Amino acid sequence: MMRAYSQVASLNLFKQFQKIGLKPDKFTFPVVLKVSGHCLMIGLVDHCIPWLNLPSDALLLFQCMKLANEKPNSVTFVSLLGACTRILSIRLGKCINSHIVTSGIELHVELETTLLGMYAKCGHTQQAFCIFNSMGDKNLQTWTIMISGLADHGHGEEVVSLFARMEESGFRPDSFSFSAILYACSHIGFVDAGREYFEKMASIYNIRPTMEHYGCMVDMFGRARELEEAYDIIKRKPIEPNSVILRSFISACKHHGHIPCAEENTRRFSSK
């Protein structure tokens, strides 16, 4: 029944079950975990069950499932790991990982990808990379999450290498993959490579650059003191630059001693 309900309605139905004394079973728990995780992702925090907000409470619920002899399935583990990732709890994530190992549950792409994503997001990129390399099957999400994790934690050269491996393996990078590679190029100073990636987004993969992609390019050129190219990106982009991009450009002007340029563009952008 719960699978047929909307996200919020499923949670309300679960609460009604609790009020009338109906015991959740192995089907109910995973559904509520997944729904609650989705609510967190789309910002419906008020509708989330409290145990997803605190690592200790999430672990308590998991222990209750064990005491009730309810064997967790892969959906349960994926949902719990997703919660760990969102609250950046490596302690709980490692605990869930241990339970996955001892449970003997069959690993699949979604579960392994969620596991490596948890480690990568929490900054344990070496452990994430070990899981990544041990995986038999990978999908585009697996590659993208690993690339993003490395990029977020300053492993720029590894990102470039892994991006090339992804292409060689026959996977077509998507918008998120390019966001990660452009971010990495910006932070390690790979200006020529970043320019090439940006150009081939449209020319080879037919991906229209988003605000995030333009922002990475402006940041990359700004860091490299190539302010004219940064400004050219702002002028040429088909969509109005947001305040983050404009502040990034003005900050780059100030950082590299181009105070008149910074003041001029501050006035220009403020007048719009």
PDB file of C-alpha atoms in Angstrom:
ATOM      1  CA  MET A   1       0.000   0.000   0.000  1.00  0.00           C
ATOM      2  CA  MET A   2       2.756   2.453   0.967  1.00  0.00           C
ATOM      3  CA  ARG A   3       4.440   2.158  -2.421  1.00  0.00           C
ATOM      4  CA  ALA A   4       1.276   3.502  -4.062  1.00  0.00           C
ATOM      5  CA  TYR A   5       1.227   6.634  -1.913  1.00  0.00           C
ATOM      6  CA  SER A   6       2.975   9.937  -2.554  1.00  0.00           C
ATOM      7  CA  GLN A   7       6.191  10.762  -0.689  1.00  0.00           C
ATOM      8  CA  VAL A   8       4.573  12.700   2.167  1.00  0.00           C
ATOM      9  CA  ALA A   9       1.456  10.527   2.253  1.00  0.00           C
ATOM     10  CA  SER A  10       3.631   7.451   2.783  1.00  0.00           C
ATOM     11  CA  LEU A  11       5.163   9.030   5.870  1.00  0.00           C
ATOM     12  CA  ASN A  12       1.750   9.999   7.221  1.00  0.00           C
ATOM     13  CA  LEU A  13       0.485   6.463   6.654  1.00  0.00           C
ATOM     14  CA  PHE A  14       3.519   5.085   8.500  1.00  0.00           C
ATOM     15  CA  LYS A  15       2.748   7.365  11.465  1.00  0.00           C
ATOM     16  CA  GLN A  16      -0.853   6.105  11.487  1.00  0.00           C
ATOM     17  CA  PHE A  17       0.470   2.535  11.586  1.00  0.00           C
ATOM     18  CA  GLN A  18       2.444   3.453  14.700  1.00  0.00           C
ATOM     19  CA  LYS A  19      -0.554   5.084  16.403  1.00  0.00           C
ATOM     20  CA  ILE A  20      -2.786   2.045  16.014  1.00  0.00           C
ATOM     21  CA  GLY A  21      -0.034  -0.361  17.008  1.00  0.00           C
ATOM     22  CA  LEU A  22       0.722  -1.981  13.656  1.00  0.00           C
ATOM     23  CA  LYS A  23       4.260  -3.339  13.627  1.00  0.00           C
ATOM     24  CA  PRO A  24       6.459  -2.240  10.694  1.00  0.00           C
ATOM     25  CA  ASP A  25       7.867  -5.154   8.724  1.00  0.00           C
ATOM     26  CA  LYS A  26      10.712  -5.706   6.270  1.00  0.00           C
ATOM     27  CA  PHE A  27       8.651  -4.097   3.501  1.00  0.00           C
ATOM     28  CA  THR A  28       7.560  -1.010   5.465  1.00  0.00           C
ATOM     29  CA  PHE A  29      10.963  -0.041   6.883  1.00  0.00           C
ATOM     30  CA  PRO A  30      12.816   0.214   3.551  1.00  0.00           C
ATOM     31  CA  VAL A  31      10.018   2.231   1.920  1.00  0.00           C
ATOM     32  CA  VAL A  32       9.929   4.783   4.748  1.00  0.00           C
ATOM     33  CA  LEU A  33      13.720   5.014   4.752  1.00  0.00           C
ATOM     34  CA  LYS A  34      13.735   5.739   1.038  1.00  0.00           C
ATOM     35  CA  VAL A  35      10.867   8.236   1.228  1.00  0.00           C
ATOM     36  CA  SER A  36      12.498  10.071   4.128  1.00  0.00           C
ATOM     37  CA  GLY A  37      15.781  10.246   2.287  1.00  0.00           C
ATOM     38  CA  HIS A  38      13.994  11.694  -0.737  1.00  0.00           C
ATOM     39  CA  CYS A  39      12.276  14.285   1.451  1.00  0.00           C
ATOM     40  CA  LEU A  40      15.670  15.358   2.767  1.00  0.00           C
ATOM     41  CA  MET A  41      17.008  15.727  -0.757  1.00  0.00           C
ATOM     42  CA  ILE A  42      14.130  17.965  -1.879  1.00  0.00           C
ATOM     43  CA  GLY A  43      14.112  19.989   1.317  1.00  0.00           C
ATOM     44  CA  LEU A  44      10.992  18.635   3.050  1.00  0.00           C
ATOM     45  CA  VAL A  45      12.851  18.350   6.336  1.00  0.00           C
ATOM     46  CA  ASP A  46       9.689  18.824   8.413  1.00  0.00           C
ATOM     47  CA  HIS A  47       8.263  15.645   6.890  1.00  0.00           C
ATOM     48  CA  CYS A  48      11.317  13.517   7.651  1.00  0.00           C
ATOM     49  CA  ILE A  49      11.253  11.046  10.455  1.00  0.00           C
ATOM     50  CA  PRO A  50      13.545  12.402  13.217  1.00  0.00           C
ATOM     51  CA  TRP A  51      15.955   9.466  13.161  1.00  0.00           C
ATOM     52  CA  LEU A  52      17.289  10.551   9.788  1.00  0.00           C
ATOM     53  CA  ASN A  53      18.491  13.839  11.247  1.00  0.00           C
ATOM     54  CA  LEU A  54      20.903  12.389  13.806  1.00  0.00           C
ATOM     55  CA  PRO A  55      23.411   9.578  13.229  1.00  0.00           C
ATOM     56  CA  SER A  56      22.773   8.074  16.667  1.00  0.00           C
ATOM     57  CA  ASP A  57      19.025   7.959  16.016  1.00  0.00           C
ATOM     58  CA  ALA A  58      19.514   6.351  12.610  1.00  0.00           C
ATOM     59  CA  LEU A  59      21.690   3.688  14.193  1.00  0.00           C
ATOM     60  CA  LEU A  60      19.077   3.183  16.918  1.00  0.00           C
ATOM     61  CA  LEU A  61      16.385   2.498  14.334  1.00  0.00           C
ATOM     62  CA  PHE A  62      18.701   0.075  12.581  1.00  0.00           C
ATOM     63  CA  GLN A  63      19.306  -1.744  15.866  1.00  0.00           C
ATOM     64  CA  CYS A  64      15.540  -1.900  16.443  1.00  0.00           C
ATOM     65  CA  MET A  65      15.152  -3.603  13.082  1.00  0.00           C
ATOM     66  CA  LYS A  66      17.711  -6.198  14.144  1.00  0.00           C
ATOM     67  CA  LEU A  67      15.996  -6.759  17.497  1.00  0.00           C
ATOM     68  CA  ALA A  68      12.714  -7.248  15.664  1.00  0.00           C
ATOM     69  CA  ASN A  69      14.442  -9.896  13.535  1.00  0.00           C
ATOM     70  CA  GLU A  70      13.809  -7.822  10.428  1.00  0.00           C
ATOM     71  CA  LYS A  71      16.650  -8.542   8.042  1.00  0.00           C
ATOM     72  CA  PRO A  72      17.656  -5.346   6.202  1.00  0.00           C
ATOM     73  CA  ASN A  73      17.735  -5.547   2.438  1.00  0.00           C
ATOM     74  CA  SER A  74      19.724  -3.590  -0.117  1.00  0.00           C
ATOM     75  CA  VAL A  75      17.109  -0.811  -0.227  1.00  0.00           C
ATOM     76  CA  THR A  76      17.526  -0.344   3.529  1.00  0.00           C
ATOM     77  CA  PHE A  77      21.304  -0.101   3.234  1.00  0.00           C
ATOM     78  CA  VAL A  78      21.172   2.261   0.255  1.00  0.00           C
ATOM     79  CA  SER A  79      18.788   4.541   2.148  1.00  0.00           C
ATOM     80  CA  LEU A  80      20.833   4.491   5.358  1.00  0.00           C
ATOM     81  CA  LEU A  81      24.052   5.194   3.468  1.00  0.00           C
ATOM     82  CA  GLY A  82      22.299   8.036   1.663  1.00  0.00           C
ATOM     83  CA  ALA A  83      21.351   9.525   5.031  1.00  0.00           C
ATOM     84  CA  CYS A  84      24.958   9.153   6.240  1.00  0.00           C
ATOM     85  CA  THR A  85      26.162  10.983   3.148  1.00  0.00           C
ATOM     86  CA  ARG A  86      23.765  13.877   3.621  1.00  0.00           C
ATOM     87  CA  ILE A  87      24.712  14.386   7.265  1.00  0.00           C
ATOM     88  CA  LEU A  88      28.411  13.616   6.570  1.00  0.00           C
ATOM     89  CA  SER A  89      28.625  10.951   9.265  1.00  0.00           C
ATOM     90  CA  ILE A  90      31.595   8.737   8.459  1.00  0.00           C
ATOM     91  CA  ARG A  91      31.228   6.967  11.821  1.00  0.00           C
ATOM     92  CA  LEU A  92      27.734   5.758  11.052  1.00  0.00           C
ATOM     93  CA  GLY A  93      28.676   5.090   7.436  1.00  0.00           C
ATOM     94  CA  LYS A  94      31.470   2.749   8.490  1.00  0.00           C
ATOM     95  CA  CYS A  95      29.079   1.007  10.872  1.00  0.00           C
ATOM     96  CA  ILE A  96      26.581   0.432   8.065  1.00  0.00           C
ATOM     97  CA  ASN A  97      29.401  -0.786   5.828  1.00  0.00           C
ATOM     98  CA  SER A  98      30.340  -3.381   8.464  1.00  0.00           C
ATOM     99  CA  HIS A  99      26.738  -4.578   8.645  1.00  0.00           C
ATOM    100  CA  ILE A 100      26.659  -4.921   4.856  1.00  0.00           C
ATOM    101  CA  VAL A 101      29.748  -7.138   4.979  1.00  0.00           C
ATOM    102  CA  THR A 102      28.492  -9.328   7.840  1.00  0.00           C
ATOM    103  CA  SER A 103      24.971  -9.607   6.424  1.00  0.00           C
ATOM    104  CA  GLY A 104      26.239 -11.404   3.351  1.00  0.00           C
ATOM    105  CA  ILE A 105      23.857  -9.387   1.201  1.00  0.00           C
ATOM    106  CA  GLU A 106      24.559  -9.484  -2.525  1.00  0.00           C
ATOM    107  CA  LEU A 107      26.268  -6.321  -3.702  1.00  0.00           C
ATOM    108  CA  HIS A 108      25.002  -4.534  -6.786  1.00  0.00           C
ATOM    109  CA  VAL A 109      25.891  -1.354  -8.652  1.00  0.00           C
ATOM    110  CA  GLU A 110      23.485   0.939  -6.793  1.00  0.00           C
ATOM    111  CA  LEU A 111      24.586  -0.250  -3.349  1.00  0.00           C
ATOM    112  CA  GLU A 112      28.312  -0.132  -4.119  1.00  0.00           C
ATOM    113  CA  THR A 113      27.966   3.277  -5.777  1.00  0.00           C
ATOM    114  CA  THR A 114      26.133   4.641  -2.731  1.00  0.00           C
ATOM    115  CA  LEU A 115      28.817   3.181  -0.465  1.00  0.00           C
ATOM    116  CA  LEU A 116      31.732   4.724  -2.358  1.00  0.00           C
ATOM    117  CA  GLY A 117      29.760   7.978  -2.588  1.00  0.00           C
ATOM    118  CA  MET A 118      29.449   8.075   1.198  1.00  0.00           C
ATOM    119  CA  TYR A 119      33.193   7.626   1.658  1.00  0.00           C
ATOM    120  CA  ALA A 120      34.036  10.145  -1.072  1.00  0.00           C
ATOM    121  CA  LYS A 121      31.669  12.805   0.236  1.00  0.00           C
ATOM    122  CA  CYS A 122      33.036  12.401   3.764  1.00  0.00           C
ATOM    123  CA  GLY A 123      36.591  12.911   2.506  1.00  0.00           C
ATOM    124  CA  HIS A 124      37.762   9.289   2.659  1.00  0.00           C
ATOM    125  CA  THR A 125      38.662   9.237  -1.023  1.00  0.00           C
ATOM    126  CA  GLN A 126      41.223   6.427  -0.739  1.00  0.00           C
ATOM    127  CA  GLN A 127      38.612   4.036   0.656  1.00  0.00           C
ATOM    128  CA  ALA A 128      36.130   5.209  -1.970  1.00  0.00           C
ATOM    129  CA  PHE A 129      38.675   4.576  -4.722  1.00  0.00           C
ATOM    130  CA  CYS A 130      39.357   1.066  -3.391  1.00  0.00           C
ATOM    131  CA  ILE A 131      35.646   0.273  -3.626  1.00  0.00           C
ATOM    132  CA  PHE A 132      35.508   1.830  -7.088  1.00  0.00           C
ATOM    133  CA  ASN A 133      38.411  -0.257  -8.403  1.00  0.00           C
ATOM    134  CA  SER A 134      36.989  -3.459  -6.901  1.00  0.00           C
ATOM    135  CA  MET A 135      33.598  -3.037  -8.579  1.00  0.00           C
ATOM    136  CA  GLY A 136      32.880  -5.396 -11.434  1.00  0.00           C
ATOM    137  CA  ASP A 137      30.027  -3.400 -12.917  1.00  0.00           C
ATOM    138  CA  LYS A 138      29.972   0.390 -13.050  1.00  0.00           C
ATOM    139  CA  ASN A 139      27.466   2.826 -14.483  1.00  0.00           C
ATOM    140  CA  LEU A 140      27.783   6.511 -15.369  1.00  0.00           C
ATOM    141  CA  GLN A 141      26.660   7.510 -11.889  1.00  0.00           C
ATOM    142  CA  THR A 142      29.481   5.434 -10.378  1.00  0.00           C
ATOM    143  CA  TRP A 143      32.099   7.214 -12.466  1.00  0.00           C
ATOM    144  CA  THR A 144      30.587  10.659 -11.879  1.00  0.00           C
ATOM    145  CA  ILE A 145      30.334  10.247  -8.096  1.00  0.00           C
ATOM    146  CA  MET A 146      33.944   9.082  -7.893  1.00  0.00           C
ATOM    147  CA  ILE A 147      35.127  11.952 -10.094  1.00  0.00           C
ATOM    148  CA  SER A 148      33.130  14.479  -8.059  1.00  0.00           C
ATOM    149  CA  GLY A 149      34.460  13.103  -4.774  1.00  0.00           C
ATOM    150  CA  LEU A 150      38.052  13.426  -5.937  1.00  0.00           C
ATOM    151  CA  ALA A 151      37.409  16.935  -7.277  1.00  0.00           C
ATOM    152  CA  ASP A 152      35.739  18.122  -4.060  1.00  0.00           C
ATOM    153  CA  HIS A 153      38.752  17.086  -2.001  1.00  0.00           C
ATOM    154  CA  GLY A 154      41.529  18.519  -4.144  1.00  0.00           C
ATOM    155  CA  HIS A 155      42.657  15.489  -6.150  1.00  0.00           C
ATOM    156  CA  GLY A 156      42.699  17.339  -9.459  1.00  0.00           C
ATOM    157  CA  GLU A 157      45.214  15.231 -11.372  1.00  0.00           C
ATOM    158  CA  GLU A 158      43.411  12.034 -10.358  1.00  0.00           C
ATOM    159  CA  VAL A 159      40.170  13.563 -11.634  1.00  0.00           C
ATOM    160  CA  VAL A 160      41.671  14.235 -15.067  1.00  0.00           C
ATOM    161  CA  SER A 161      43.049  10.692 -15.223  1.00  0.00           C
ATOM    162  CA  LEU A 162      39.765   9.117 -14.125  1.00  0.00           C
ATOM    163  CA  PHE A 163      37.752  11.218 -16.574  1.00  0.00           C
ATOM    164  CA  ALA A 164      39.930   9.879 -19.398  1.00  0.00           C
ATOM    165  CA  ARG A 165      39.432   6.318 -18.128  1.00  0.00           C
ATOM    166  CA  MET A 166      35.682   6.867 -18.120  1.00  0.00           C
ATOM    167  CA  GLU A 167      35.694   7.978 -21.748  1.00  0.00           C
ATOM    168  CA  GLU A 168      37.977   5.091 -22.732  1.00  0.00           C
ATOM    169  CA  SER A 169      35.538   2.689 -21.044  1.00  0.00           C
ATOM    170  CA  GLY A 170      32.787   3.857 -23.387  1.00  0.00           C
ATOM    171  CA  PHE A 171      30.803   6.055 -20.995  1.00  0.00           C
ATOM    172  CA  ARG A 172      29.572   9.412 -22.261  1.00  0.00           C
ATOM    173  CA  PRO A 173      30.124  12.091 -19.604  1.00  0.00           C
ATOM    174  CA  ASP A 174      27.063  14.091 -18.609  1.00  0.00           C
ATOM    175  CA  SER A 175      26.593  17.613 -17.283  1.00  0.00           C
ATOM    176  CA  PHE A 176      27.576  16.571 -13.744  1.00  0.00           C
ATOM    177  CA  SER A 177      30.755  14.881 -14.974  1.00  0.00           C
ATOM    178  CA  PHE A 178      31.811  18.060 -16.739  1.00  0.00           C
ATOM    179  CA  SER A 179      31.059  20.157 -13.660  1.00  0.00           C
ATOM    180  CA  ALA A 180      33.491  17.977 -11.704  1.00  0.00           C
ATOM    181  CA  ILE A 181      36.261  18.042 -14.308  1.00  0.00           C
ATOM    182  CA  LEU A 182      35.995  21.825 -14.823  1.00  0.00           C
ATOM    183  CA  TYR A 183      36.042  22.391 -11.064  1.00  0.00           C
ATOM    184  CA  ALA A 184      39.186  20.262 -10.811  1.00  0.00           C
ATOM    185  CA  CYS A 185      40.911  22.074 -13.688  1.00  0.00           C
ATOM    186  CA  SER A 186      40.119  25.389 -12.015  1.00  0.00           C
ATOM    187  CA  HIS A 187      41.698  24.393  -8.715  1.00  0.00           C
ATOM    188  CA  ILE A 188      44.864  22.772 -10.091  1.00  0.00           C
ATOM    189  CA  GLY A 189      45.510  25.386 -12.784  1.00  0.00           C
ATOM    190  CA  PHE A 190      44.930  23.161 -15.821  1.00  0.00           C
ATOM    191  CA  VAL A 191      43.703  26.071 -17.934  1.00  0.00           C
ATOM    192  CA  ASP A 192      44.353  24.579 -21.377  1.00  0.00           C
ATOM    193  CA  ALA A 193      42.738  21.280 -20.389  1.00  0.00           C
ATOM    194  CA  GLY A 194      39.768  23.096 -18.870  1.00  0.00           C
ATOM    195  CA  ARG A 195      39.293  25.082 -22.052  1.00  0.00           C
ATOM    196  CA  GLU A 196      39.337  21.874 -24.114  1.00  0.00           C
ATOM    197  CA  TYR A 197      36.815  20.135 -21.845  1.00  0.00           C
ATOM    198  CA  PHE A 198      34.499  23.132 -21.995  1.00  0.00           C
ATOM    199  CA  GLU A 199      34.638  23.252 -25.788  1.00  0.00           C
ATOM    200  CA  LYS A 200      34.050  19.546 -26.296  1.00  0.00           C
ATOM    201  CA  MET A 201      31.011  19.579 -24.019  1.00  0.00           C
ATOM    202  CA  ALA A 202      29.021  21.076 -26.891  1.00  0.00           C
ATOM    203  CA  SER A 203      31.073  20.039 -29.914  1.00  0.00           C
ATOM    204  CA  ILE A 204      31.357  16.325 -29.073  1.00  0.00           C
ATOM    205  CA  TYR A 205      28.742  15.541 -26.427  1.00  0.00           C
ATOM    206  CA  ASN A 206      26.051  18.098 -27.341  1.00  0.00           C
ATOM    207  CA  ILE A 207      25.764  19.287 -23.742  1.00  0.00           C
ATOM    208  CA  ARG A 208      24.639  22.872 -23.283  1.00  0.00           C
ATOM    209  CA  PRO A 209      26.741  24.602 -20.589  1.00  0.00           C
ATOM    210  CA  THR A 210      24.884  25.533 -17.420  1.00  0.00           C
ATOM    211  CA  MET A 211      25.484  28.380 -14.993  1.00  0.00           C
ATOM    212  CA  GLU A 212      27.704  26.044 -12.977  1.00  0.00           C
ATOM    213  CA  HIS A 213      29.925  25.293 -15.973  1.00  0.00           C
ATOM    214  CA  TYR A 214      30.299  28.979 -16.802  1.00  0.00           C
ATOM    215  CA  GLY A 215      31.088  29.675 -13.164  1.00  0.00           C
ATOM    216  CA  CYS A 216      33.895  27.094 -13.190  1.00  0.00           C
ATOM    217  CA  MET A 217      35.387  28.674 -16.306  1.00  0.00           C
ATOM    218  CA  VAL A 218      35.281  32.210 -14.903  1.00  0.00           C
ATOM    219  CA  ASP A 219      36.868  30.950 -11.685  1.00  0.00           C
ATOM    220  CA  MET A 220      39.533  29.034 -13.605  1.00  0.00           C
ATOM    221  CA  PHE A 221      40.550  32.005 -15.754  1.00  0.00           C
ATOM    222  CA  GLY A 222      40.400  34.321 -12.751  1.00  0.00           C
ATOM    223  CA  ARG A 223      42.743  32.121 -10.721  1.00  0.00           C
ATOM    224  CA  ALA A 224      45.152  31.979 -13.686  1.00  0.00           C
ATOM    225  CA  ARG A 225      45.175  35.800 -14.038  1.00  0.00           C
ATOM    226  CA  GLU A 226      43.570  35.495 -17.470  1.00  0.00           C
ATOM    227  CA  LEU A 227      40.999  38.151 -16.657  1.00  0.00           C
ATOM    228  CA  GLU A 228      40.213  39.050 -20.264  1.00  0.00           C
ATOM    229  CA  GLU A 229      39.193  35.463 -20.979  1.00  0.00           C
ATOM    230  CA  ALA A 230      37.153  35.375 -17.781  1.00  0.00           C
ATOM    231  CA  TYR A 231      35.353  38.545 -18.803  1.00  0.00           C
ATOM    232  CA  ASP A 232      34.866  37.192 -22.321  1.00  0.00           C
ATOM    233  CA  ILE A 233      33.106  34.146 -20.856  1.00  0.00           C
ATOM    234  CA  ILE A 234      30.766  36.452 -18.932  1.00  0.00           C
ATOM    235  CA  LYS A 235      30.011  38.520 -22.044  1.00  0.00           C
ATOM    236  CA  ARG A 236      29.528  35.559 -24.380  1.00  0.00           C
ATOM    237  CA  LYS A 237      27.361  33.381 -22.159  1.00  0.00           C
ATOM    238  CA  PRO A 238      23.769  33.242 -23.418  1.00  0.00           C
ATOM    239  CA  ILE A 239      22.295  33.481 -19.915  1.00  0.00           C
ATOM    240  CA  GLU A 240      22.638  36.336 -17.443  1.00  0.00           C
ATOM    241  CA  PRO A 241      25.487  35.620 -14.994  1.00  0.00           C
ATOM    242  CA  ASN A 242      24.460  35.165 -11.385  1.00  0.00           C
ATOM    243  CA  SER A 243      25.917  36.998  -8.405  1.00  0.00           C
ATOM    244  CA  VAL A 244      28.324  34.154  -7.591  1.00  0.00           C
ATOM    245  CA  ILE A 245      30.001  34.389 -11.004  1.00  0.00           C
ATOM    246  CA  LEU A 246      30.174  38.176 -10.860  1.00  0.00           C
ATOM    247  CA  ARG A 247      31.655  38.175  -7.364  1.00  0.00           C
ATOM    248  CA  SER A 248      34.192  35.556  -8.447  1.00  0.00           C
ATOM    249  CA  PHE A 249      35.332  37.727 -11.338  1.00  0.00           C
ATOM    250  CA  ILE A 250      35.522  40.923  -9.278  1.00  0.00           C
ATOM    251  CA  SER A 251      37.444  39.092  -6.527  1.00  0.00           C
ATOM    252  CA  ALA A 252      39.932  37.815  -9.121  1.00  0.00           C
ATOM    253  CA  CYS A 253      40.446  41.372 -10.375  1.00  0.00           C
ATOM    254  CA  LYS A 254      41.150  42.584  -6.849  1.00  0.00           C
ATOM    255  CA  HIS A 255      43.362  39.612  -5.990  1.00  0.00           C
ATOM    256  CA  HIS A 256      45.610  40.208  -8.995  1.00  0.00           C
ATOM    257  CA  GLY A 257      45.867  43.942  -8.395  1.00  0.00           C
ATOM    258  CA  HIS A 258      43.451  45.103 -11.080  1.00  0.00           C
ATOM    259  CA  ILE A 259      41.594  47.451  -8.748  1.00  0.00           C
ATOM    260  CA  PRO A 260      40.294  49.816 -11.488  1.00  0.00           C
ATOM    261  CA  CYS A 261      38.914  46.800 -13.357  1.00  0.00           C
ATOM    262  CA  ALA A 262      37.226  45.535 -10.190  1.00  0.00           C
ATOM    263  CA  GLU A 263      35.698  48.931  -9.420  1.00  0.00           C
ATOM    264  CA  GLU A 264      34.540  49.456 -12.997  1.00  0.00           C
ATOM    265  CA  ASN A 265      32.836  46.071 -13.175  1.00  0.00           C
ATOM    266  CA  THR A 266      31.326  46.471  -9.724  1.00  0.00           C
ATOM    267  CA  ARG A 267      29.635  49.664 -10.943  1.00  0.00           C
ATOM    268  CA  ARG A 268      28.661  48.058 -14.242  1.00  0.00           C
ATOM    269  CA  PHE A 269      27.092  44.996 -12.665  1.00  0.00           C
ATOM    270  CA  SER A 270      25.418  47.041  -9.917  1.00  0.00           C
ATOM    271  CA  SER A 271      23.687  49.215 -12.490  1.00  0.00           C
ATOM    272  CA  LYS A 272      21.996  46.253 -14.152  1.00  0.00           C
TER     273      LYS A 272
END
